[in-house]
PDB file of C-alpha atoms in Angstrom:
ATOM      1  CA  UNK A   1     -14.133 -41.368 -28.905  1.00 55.00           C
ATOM      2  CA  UNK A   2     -17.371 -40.518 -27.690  1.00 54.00           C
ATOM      3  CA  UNK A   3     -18.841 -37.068 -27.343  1.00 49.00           C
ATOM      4  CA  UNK A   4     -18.948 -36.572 -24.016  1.00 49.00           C
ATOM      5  CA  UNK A   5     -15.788 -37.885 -23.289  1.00 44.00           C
ATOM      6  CA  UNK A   6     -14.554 -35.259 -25.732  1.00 41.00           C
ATOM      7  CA  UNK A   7     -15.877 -32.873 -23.961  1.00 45.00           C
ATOM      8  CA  UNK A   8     -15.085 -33.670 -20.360  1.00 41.00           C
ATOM      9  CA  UNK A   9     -11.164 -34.146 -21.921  1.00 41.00           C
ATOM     10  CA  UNK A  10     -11.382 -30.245 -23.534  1.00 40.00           C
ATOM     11  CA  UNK A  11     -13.068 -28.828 -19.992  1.00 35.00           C
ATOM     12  CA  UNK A  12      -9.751 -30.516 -17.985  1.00 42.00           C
ATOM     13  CA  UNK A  13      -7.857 -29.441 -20.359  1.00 33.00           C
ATOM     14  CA  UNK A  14      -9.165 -25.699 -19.922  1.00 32.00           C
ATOM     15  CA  UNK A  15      -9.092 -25.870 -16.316  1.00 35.00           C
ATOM     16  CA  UNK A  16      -5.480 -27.095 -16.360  1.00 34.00           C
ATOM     17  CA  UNK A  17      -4.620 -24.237 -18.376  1.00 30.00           C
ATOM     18  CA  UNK A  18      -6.209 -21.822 -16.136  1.00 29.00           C
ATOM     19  CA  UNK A  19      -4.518 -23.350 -13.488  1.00 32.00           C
ATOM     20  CA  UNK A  20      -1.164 -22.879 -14.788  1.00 33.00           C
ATOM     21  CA  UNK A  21      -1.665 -19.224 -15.709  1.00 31.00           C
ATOM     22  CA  UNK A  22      -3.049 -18.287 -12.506  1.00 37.00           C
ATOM     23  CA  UNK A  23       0.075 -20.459 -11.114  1.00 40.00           C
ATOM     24  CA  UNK A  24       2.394 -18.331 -12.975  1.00 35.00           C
ATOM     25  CA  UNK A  25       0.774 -14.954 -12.078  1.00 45.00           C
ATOM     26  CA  UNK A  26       0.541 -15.441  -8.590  1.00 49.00           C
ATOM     27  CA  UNK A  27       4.212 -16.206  -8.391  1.00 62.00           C
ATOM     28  CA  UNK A  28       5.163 -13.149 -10.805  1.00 85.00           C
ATOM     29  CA  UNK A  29       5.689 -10.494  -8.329  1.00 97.00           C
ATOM     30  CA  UNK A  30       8.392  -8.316  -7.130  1.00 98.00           C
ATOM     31  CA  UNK A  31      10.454  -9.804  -4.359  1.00 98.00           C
ATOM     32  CA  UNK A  32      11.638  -7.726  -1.610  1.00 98.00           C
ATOM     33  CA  UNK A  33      15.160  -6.564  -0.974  1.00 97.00           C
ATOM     34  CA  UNK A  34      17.365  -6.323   1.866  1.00 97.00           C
ATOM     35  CA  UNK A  35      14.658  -6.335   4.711  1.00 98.00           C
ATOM     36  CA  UNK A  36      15.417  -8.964   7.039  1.00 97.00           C
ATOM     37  CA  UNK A  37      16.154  -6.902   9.550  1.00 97.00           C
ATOM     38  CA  UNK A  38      13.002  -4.965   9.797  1.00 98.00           C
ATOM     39  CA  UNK A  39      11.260  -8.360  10.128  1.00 98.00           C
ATOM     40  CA  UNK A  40      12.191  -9.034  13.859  1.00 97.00           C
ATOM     41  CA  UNK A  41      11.490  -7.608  16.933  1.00 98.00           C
ATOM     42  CA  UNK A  42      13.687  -5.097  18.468  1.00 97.00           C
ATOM     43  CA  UNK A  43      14.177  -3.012  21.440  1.00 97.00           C
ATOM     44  CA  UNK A  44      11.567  -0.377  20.128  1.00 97.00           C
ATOM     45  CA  UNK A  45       9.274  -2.130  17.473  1.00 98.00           C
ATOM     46  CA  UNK A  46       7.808  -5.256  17.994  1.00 98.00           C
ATOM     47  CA  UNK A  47       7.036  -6.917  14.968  1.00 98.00           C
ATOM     48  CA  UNK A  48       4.645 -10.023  14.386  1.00 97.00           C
ATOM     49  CA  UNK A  49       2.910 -11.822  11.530  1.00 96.00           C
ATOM     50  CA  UNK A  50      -0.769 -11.367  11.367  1.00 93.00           C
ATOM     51  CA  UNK A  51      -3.505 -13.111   9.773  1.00 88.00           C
ATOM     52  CA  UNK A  52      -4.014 -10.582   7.720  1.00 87.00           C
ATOM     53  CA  UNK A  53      -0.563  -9.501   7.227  1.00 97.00           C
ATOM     54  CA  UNK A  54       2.080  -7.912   9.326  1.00 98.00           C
ATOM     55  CA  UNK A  55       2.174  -6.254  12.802  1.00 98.00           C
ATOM     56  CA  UNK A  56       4.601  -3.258  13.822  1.00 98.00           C
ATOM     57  CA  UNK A  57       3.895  -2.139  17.269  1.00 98.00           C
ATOM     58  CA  UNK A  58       6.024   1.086  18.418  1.00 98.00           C
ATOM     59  CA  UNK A  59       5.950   2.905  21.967  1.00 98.00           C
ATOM     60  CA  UNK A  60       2.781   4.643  20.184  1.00 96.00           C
ATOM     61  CA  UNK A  61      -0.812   3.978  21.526  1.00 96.00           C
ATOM     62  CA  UNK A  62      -3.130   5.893  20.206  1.00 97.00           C
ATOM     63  CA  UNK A  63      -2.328   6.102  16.639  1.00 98.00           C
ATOM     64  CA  UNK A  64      -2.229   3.556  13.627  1.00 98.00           C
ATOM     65  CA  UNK A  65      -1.750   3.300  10.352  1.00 98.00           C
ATOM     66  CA  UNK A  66      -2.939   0.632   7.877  1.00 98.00           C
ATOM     67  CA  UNK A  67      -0.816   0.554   4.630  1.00 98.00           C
ATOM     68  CA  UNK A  68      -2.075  -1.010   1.182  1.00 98.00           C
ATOM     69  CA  UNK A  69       0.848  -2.615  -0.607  1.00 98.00           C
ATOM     70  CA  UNK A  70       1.200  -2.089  -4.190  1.00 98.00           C
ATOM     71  CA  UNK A  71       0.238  -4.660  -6.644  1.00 97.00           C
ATOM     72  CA  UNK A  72       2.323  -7.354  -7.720  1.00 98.00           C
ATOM     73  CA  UNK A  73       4.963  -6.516  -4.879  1.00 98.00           C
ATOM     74  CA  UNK A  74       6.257  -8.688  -2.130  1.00 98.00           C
ATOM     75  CA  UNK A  75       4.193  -6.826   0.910  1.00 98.00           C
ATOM     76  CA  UNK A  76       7.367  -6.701   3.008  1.00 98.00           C
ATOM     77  CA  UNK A  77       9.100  -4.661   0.496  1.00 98.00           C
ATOM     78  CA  UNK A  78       7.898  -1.369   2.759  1.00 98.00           C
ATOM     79  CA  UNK A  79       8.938  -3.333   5.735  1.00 98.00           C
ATOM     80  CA  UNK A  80      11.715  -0.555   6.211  1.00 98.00           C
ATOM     81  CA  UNK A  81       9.230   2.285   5.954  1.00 98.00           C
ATOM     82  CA  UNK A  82       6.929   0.910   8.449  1.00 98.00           C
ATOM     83  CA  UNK A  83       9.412   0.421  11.225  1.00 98.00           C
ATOM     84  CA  UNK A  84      10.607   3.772  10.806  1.00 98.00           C
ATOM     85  CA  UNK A  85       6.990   5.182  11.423  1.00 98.00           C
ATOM     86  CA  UNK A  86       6.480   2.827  14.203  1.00 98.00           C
ATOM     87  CA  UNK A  87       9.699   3.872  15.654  1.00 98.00           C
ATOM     88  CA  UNK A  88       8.018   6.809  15.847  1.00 97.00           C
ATOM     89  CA  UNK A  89       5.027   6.190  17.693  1.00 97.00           C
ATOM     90  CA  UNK A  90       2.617   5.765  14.537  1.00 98.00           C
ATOM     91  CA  UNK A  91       2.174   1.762  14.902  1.00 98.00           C
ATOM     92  CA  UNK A  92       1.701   0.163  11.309  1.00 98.00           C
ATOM     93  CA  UNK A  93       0.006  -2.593  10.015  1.00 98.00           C
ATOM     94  CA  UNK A  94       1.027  -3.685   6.535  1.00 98.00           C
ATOM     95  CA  UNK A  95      -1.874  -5.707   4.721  1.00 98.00           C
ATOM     96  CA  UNK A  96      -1.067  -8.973   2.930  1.00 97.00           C
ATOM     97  CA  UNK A  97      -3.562  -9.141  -0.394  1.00 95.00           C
ATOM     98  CA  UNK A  98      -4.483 -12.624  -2.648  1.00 96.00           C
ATOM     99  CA  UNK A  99      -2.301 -12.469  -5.084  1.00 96.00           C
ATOM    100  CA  UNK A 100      -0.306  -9.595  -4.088  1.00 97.00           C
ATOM    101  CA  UNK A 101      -3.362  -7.555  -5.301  1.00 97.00           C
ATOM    102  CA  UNK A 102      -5.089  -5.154  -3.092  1.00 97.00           C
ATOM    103  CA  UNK A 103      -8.248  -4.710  -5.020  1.00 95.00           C
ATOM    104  CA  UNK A 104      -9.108  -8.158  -4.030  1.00 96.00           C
ATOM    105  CA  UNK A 105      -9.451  -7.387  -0.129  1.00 95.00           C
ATOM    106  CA  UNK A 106     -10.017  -3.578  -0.489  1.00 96.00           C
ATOM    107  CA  UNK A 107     -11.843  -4.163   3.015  1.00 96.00           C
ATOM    108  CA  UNK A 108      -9.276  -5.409   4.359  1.00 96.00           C
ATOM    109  CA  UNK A 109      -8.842  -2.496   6.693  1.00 97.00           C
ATOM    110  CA  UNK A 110     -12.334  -3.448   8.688  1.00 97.00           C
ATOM    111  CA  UNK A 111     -10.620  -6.583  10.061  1.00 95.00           C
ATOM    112  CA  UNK A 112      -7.826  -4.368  11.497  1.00 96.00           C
ATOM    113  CA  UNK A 113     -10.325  -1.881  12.549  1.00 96.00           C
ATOM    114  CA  UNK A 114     -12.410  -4.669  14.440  1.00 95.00           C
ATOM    115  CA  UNK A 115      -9.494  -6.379  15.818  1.00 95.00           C
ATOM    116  CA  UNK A 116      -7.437  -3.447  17.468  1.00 96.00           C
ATOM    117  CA  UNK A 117      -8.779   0.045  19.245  1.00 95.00           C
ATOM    118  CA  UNK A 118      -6.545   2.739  18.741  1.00 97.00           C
ATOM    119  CA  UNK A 119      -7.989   6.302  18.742  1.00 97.00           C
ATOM    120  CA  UNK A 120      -6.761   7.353  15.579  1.00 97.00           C
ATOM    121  CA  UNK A 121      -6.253   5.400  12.366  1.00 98.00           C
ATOM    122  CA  UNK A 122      -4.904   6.486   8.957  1.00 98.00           C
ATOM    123  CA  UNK A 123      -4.651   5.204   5.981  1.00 98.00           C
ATOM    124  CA  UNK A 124      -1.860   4.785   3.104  1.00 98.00           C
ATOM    125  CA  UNK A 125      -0.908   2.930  -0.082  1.00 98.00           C
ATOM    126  CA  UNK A 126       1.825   2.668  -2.483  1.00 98.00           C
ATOM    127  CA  UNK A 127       0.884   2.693  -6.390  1.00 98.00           C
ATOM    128  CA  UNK A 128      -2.297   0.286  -6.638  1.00 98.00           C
ATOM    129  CA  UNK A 129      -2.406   0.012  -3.146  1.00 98.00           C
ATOM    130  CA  UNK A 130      -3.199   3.594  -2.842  1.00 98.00           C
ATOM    131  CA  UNK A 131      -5.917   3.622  -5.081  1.00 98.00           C
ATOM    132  CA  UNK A 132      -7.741   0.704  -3.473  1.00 98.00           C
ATOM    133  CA  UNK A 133      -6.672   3.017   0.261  1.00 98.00           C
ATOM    134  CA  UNK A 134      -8.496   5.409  -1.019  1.00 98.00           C
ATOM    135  CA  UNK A 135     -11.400   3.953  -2.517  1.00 98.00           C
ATOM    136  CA  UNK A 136     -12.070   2.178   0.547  1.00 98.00           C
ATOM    137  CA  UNK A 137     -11.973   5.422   2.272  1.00 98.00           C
ATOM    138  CA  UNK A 138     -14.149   6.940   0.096  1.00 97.00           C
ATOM    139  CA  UNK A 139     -16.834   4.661   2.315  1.00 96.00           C
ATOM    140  CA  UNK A 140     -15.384   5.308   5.789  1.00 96.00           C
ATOM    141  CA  UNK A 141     -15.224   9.409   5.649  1.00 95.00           C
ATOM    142  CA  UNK A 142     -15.944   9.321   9.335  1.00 93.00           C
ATOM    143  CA  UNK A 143     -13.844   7.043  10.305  1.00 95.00           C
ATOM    144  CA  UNK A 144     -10.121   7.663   9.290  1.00 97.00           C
ATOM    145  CA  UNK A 145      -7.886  10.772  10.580  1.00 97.00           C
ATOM    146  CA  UNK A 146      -5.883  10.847   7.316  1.00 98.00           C
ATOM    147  CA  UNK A 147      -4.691   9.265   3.842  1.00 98.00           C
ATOM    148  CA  UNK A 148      -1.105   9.526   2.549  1.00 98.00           C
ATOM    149  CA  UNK A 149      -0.858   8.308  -1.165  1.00 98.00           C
ATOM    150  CA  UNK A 150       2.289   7.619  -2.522  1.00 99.00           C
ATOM    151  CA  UNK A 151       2.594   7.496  -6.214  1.00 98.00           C
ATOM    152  CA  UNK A 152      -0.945   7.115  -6.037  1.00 98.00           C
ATOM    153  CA  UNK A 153      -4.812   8.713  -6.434  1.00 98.00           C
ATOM    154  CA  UNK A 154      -7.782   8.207  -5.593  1.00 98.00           C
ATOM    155  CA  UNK A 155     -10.883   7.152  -8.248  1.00 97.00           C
ATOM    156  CA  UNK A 156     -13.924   7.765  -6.210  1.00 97.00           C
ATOM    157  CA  UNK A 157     -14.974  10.988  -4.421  1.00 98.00           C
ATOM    158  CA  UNK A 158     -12.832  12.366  -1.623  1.00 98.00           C
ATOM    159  CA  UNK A 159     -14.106  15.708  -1.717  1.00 97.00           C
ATOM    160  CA  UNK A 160     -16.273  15.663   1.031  1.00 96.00           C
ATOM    161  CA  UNK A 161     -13.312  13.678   3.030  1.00 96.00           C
ATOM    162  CA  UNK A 162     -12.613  15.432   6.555  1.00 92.00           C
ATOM    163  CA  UNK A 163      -9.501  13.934   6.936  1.00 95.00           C
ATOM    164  CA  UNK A 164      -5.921  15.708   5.167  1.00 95.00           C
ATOM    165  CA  UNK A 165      -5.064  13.440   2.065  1.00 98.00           C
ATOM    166  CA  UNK A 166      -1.454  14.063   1.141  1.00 98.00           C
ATOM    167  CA  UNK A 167       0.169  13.332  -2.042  1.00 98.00           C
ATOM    168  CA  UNK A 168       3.678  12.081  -2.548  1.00 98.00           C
ATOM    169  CA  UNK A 169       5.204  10.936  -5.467  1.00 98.00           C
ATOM    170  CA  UNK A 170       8.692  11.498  -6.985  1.00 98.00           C
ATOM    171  CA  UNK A 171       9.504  13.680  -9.844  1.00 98.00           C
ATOM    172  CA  UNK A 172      11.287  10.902 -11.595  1.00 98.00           C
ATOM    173  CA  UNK A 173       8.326   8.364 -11.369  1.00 98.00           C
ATOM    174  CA  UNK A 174       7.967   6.437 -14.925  1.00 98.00           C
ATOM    175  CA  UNK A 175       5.080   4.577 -13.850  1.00 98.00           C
ATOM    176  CA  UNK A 176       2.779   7.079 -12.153  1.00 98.00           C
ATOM    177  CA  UNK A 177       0.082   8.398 -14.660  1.00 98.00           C
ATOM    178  CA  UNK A 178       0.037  11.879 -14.722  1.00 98.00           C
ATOM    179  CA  UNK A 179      -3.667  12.811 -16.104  1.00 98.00           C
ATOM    180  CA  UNK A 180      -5.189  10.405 -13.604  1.00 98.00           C
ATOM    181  CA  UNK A 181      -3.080  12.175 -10.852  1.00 98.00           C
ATOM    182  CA  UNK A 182      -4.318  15.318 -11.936  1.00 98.00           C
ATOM    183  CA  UNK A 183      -8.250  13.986 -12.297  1.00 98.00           C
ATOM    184  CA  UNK A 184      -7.231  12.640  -8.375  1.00 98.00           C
ATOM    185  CA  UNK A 185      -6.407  16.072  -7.407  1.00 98.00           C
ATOM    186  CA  UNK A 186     -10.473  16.935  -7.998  1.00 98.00           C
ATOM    187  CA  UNK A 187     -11.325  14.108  -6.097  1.00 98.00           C
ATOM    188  CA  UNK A 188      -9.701  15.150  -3.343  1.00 98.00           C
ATOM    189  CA  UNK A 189     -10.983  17.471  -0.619  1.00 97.00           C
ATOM    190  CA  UNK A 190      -9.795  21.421  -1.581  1.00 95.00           C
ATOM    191  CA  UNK A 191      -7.048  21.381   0.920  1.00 95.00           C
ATOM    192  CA  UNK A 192      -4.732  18.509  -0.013  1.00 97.00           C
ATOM    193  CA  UNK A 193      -1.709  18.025  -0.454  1.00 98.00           C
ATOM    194  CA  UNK A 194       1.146  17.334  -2.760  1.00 98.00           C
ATOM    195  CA  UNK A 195       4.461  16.941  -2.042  1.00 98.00           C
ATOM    196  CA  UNK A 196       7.037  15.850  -4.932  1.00 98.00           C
ATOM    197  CA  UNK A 197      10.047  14.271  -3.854  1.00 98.00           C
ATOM    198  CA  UNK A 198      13.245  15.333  -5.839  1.00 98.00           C
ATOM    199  CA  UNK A 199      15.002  12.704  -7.359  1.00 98.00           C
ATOM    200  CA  UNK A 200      12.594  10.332  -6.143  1.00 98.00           C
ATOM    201  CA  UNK A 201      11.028   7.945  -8.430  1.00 98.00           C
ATOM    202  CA  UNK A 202       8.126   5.025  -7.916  1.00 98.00           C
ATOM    203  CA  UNK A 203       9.543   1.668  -6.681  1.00 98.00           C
ATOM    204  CA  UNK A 204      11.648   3.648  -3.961  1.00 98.00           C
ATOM    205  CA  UNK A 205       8.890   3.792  -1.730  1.00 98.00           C
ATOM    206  CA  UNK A 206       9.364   0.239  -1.017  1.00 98.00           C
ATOM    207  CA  UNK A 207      12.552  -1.715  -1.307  1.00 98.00           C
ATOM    208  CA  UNK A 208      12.255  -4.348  -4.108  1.00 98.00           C
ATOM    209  CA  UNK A 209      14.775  -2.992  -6.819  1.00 96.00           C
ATOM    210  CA  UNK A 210      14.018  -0.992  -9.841  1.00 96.00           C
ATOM    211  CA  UNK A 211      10.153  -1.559 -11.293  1.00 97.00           C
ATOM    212  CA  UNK A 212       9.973  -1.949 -15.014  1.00 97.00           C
ATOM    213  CA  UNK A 213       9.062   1.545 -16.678  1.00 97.00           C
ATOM    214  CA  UNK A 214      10.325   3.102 -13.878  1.00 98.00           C
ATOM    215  CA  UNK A 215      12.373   6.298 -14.234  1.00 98.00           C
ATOM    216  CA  UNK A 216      16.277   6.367 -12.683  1.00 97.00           C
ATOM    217  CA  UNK A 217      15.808   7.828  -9.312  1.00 98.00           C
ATOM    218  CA  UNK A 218      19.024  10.801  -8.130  1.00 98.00           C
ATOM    219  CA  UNK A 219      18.206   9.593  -4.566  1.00 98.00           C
ATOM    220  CA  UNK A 220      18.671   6.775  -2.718  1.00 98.00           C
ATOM    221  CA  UNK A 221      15.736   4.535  -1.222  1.00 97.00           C
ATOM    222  CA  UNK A 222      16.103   5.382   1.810  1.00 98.00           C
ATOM    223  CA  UNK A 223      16.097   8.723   1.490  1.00 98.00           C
ATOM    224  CA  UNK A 224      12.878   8.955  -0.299  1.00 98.00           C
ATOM    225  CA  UNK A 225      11.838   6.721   2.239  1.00 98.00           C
ATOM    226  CA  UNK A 226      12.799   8.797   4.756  1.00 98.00           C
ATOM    227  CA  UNK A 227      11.378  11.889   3.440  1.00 98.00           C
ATOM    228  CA  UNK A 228       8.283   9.944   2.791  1.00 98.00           C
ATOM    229  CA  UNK A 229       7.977   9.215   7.057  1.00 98.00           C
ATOM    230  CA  UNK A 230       8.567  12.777   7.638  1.00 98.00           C
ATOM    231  CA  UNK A 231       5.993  14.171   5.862  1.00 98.00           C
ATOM    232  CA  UNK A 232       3.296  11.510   7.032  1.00 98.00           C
ATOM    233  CA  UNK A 233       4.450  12.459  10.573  1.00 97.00           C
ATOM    234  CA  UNK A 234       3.915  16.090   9.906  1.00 96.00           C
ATOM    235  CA  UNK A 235       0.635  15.684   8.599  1.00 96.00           C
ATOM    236  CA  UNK A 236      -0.370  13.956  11.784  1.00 94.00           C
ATOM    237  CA  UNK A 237       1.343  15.820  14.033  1.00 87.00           C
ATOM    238  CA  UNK A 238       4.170  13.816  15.317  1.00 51.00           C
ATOM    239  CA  UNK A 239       6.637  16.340  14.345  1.00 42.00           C
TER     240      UNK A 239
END
């Protein structure tokens, strides 16, 4: 066998390879659980797919929030939590990453922005999904009215950030690193905020059964869930 041909044979076989792996990995993800029915329209949200992701429009007008899905997790997994923001007047829209990976659109919140006027926007993210929220943020100081990270922190520079930046996370969570929350908390501006759901734990933010590491949580998902919406709605003032 000639040379070359040996050589074009090992590059296809390479490329094959990689092609499988990145098959595999893409398709390795958490699937979401018991959502269907946040996934239509009702007589208070209407909800529609986007091109970037997913649409929940409330009575609300003038506020919005764009939410960062955590990585490797079926972005309709916080389908419930959306809807019950929306519900109450703090329209959502839920971004849909490449690969179920955030930090490979962490712009993705200028096509929202450049698509849609609302008068204020905030921005949120679950796990990995809050750290790319909040990096991006970290280049739009001016331009958000608030970040909620849950089970999340920030790794650039919030300090100078006008906007509140809450913290929630449950006191269960076996995923969440603990130093780099704490190295967050001096990234943030002096008056955040951390709130620490009893009983909660990390994948109940979203609903796509129990994430591998993860501690047991003493609460149910909803309820985190639903403490979760409450204190996002206090912090903006819906409450």
């Amino acid at each position: 066998m000639k040379k070359r041909t040996k050589i074009f044979i090992a590059v296809i076989c390479v490329i094959t390879a990689l092609a499988a792996a990145t098959g595999i990995y893409a398709n390795s993800y958490y699937r979401a659980v018991n959502v269907e029915a946040y996934l239509t329209s009702d007589s208070t949200v209407a909800f529609k797919e986007t091109e970037k992701g997913y649409f929940f429009d409330g009575p609300g007008e003038e506020k919005a929030l764009i939410f960062y899905p955590g990585a490797k997790v079926e972005e309709t997994a916080y389908a419930p939590l959306l809807h019950s923001l929306a519900e109450q007047g703090v329209d959502c829209f839920l971004i849909k990453a490449p690969m179920k990976l955030t930090i490979l659109d962490g712009d993705a919140a200028d096509d929202i922005r450049n698509a849609y006027s609302y008068k204020h926007y905030y921005l949120a993210g679950h796990s990995l999904g809050g750290y790319s929220a909040a990096n991006y943020s970290a280049n739009h100081l001016d331009e958000y009215d608030g970040l909620f990270l849950l089970a999340a922190y920030p790794g650039e520079d919030l300090t100078k950030a006008a906007f509140p930046v809450v913290f929630i996370y449950g006191d269960n969570d076996g995923v969440l690193n603990r130093e780099r929350l704490e190295r967050g908390f001096t990234l943030s501006p002096g008056s955040y905020q951390s709130v620490i759901i009893k009983g909660g734990n990390h994948s109940n933010f979203g609903s796509y059964g129990a994430q591998k590491g993860d501690g047991e949580a003493k609460i149910t998902a909803e309820e985190q869930q639903k403490i979760t919406v409450d204190e996002i709605l206090k912090a903006i003032g819906k409450e």
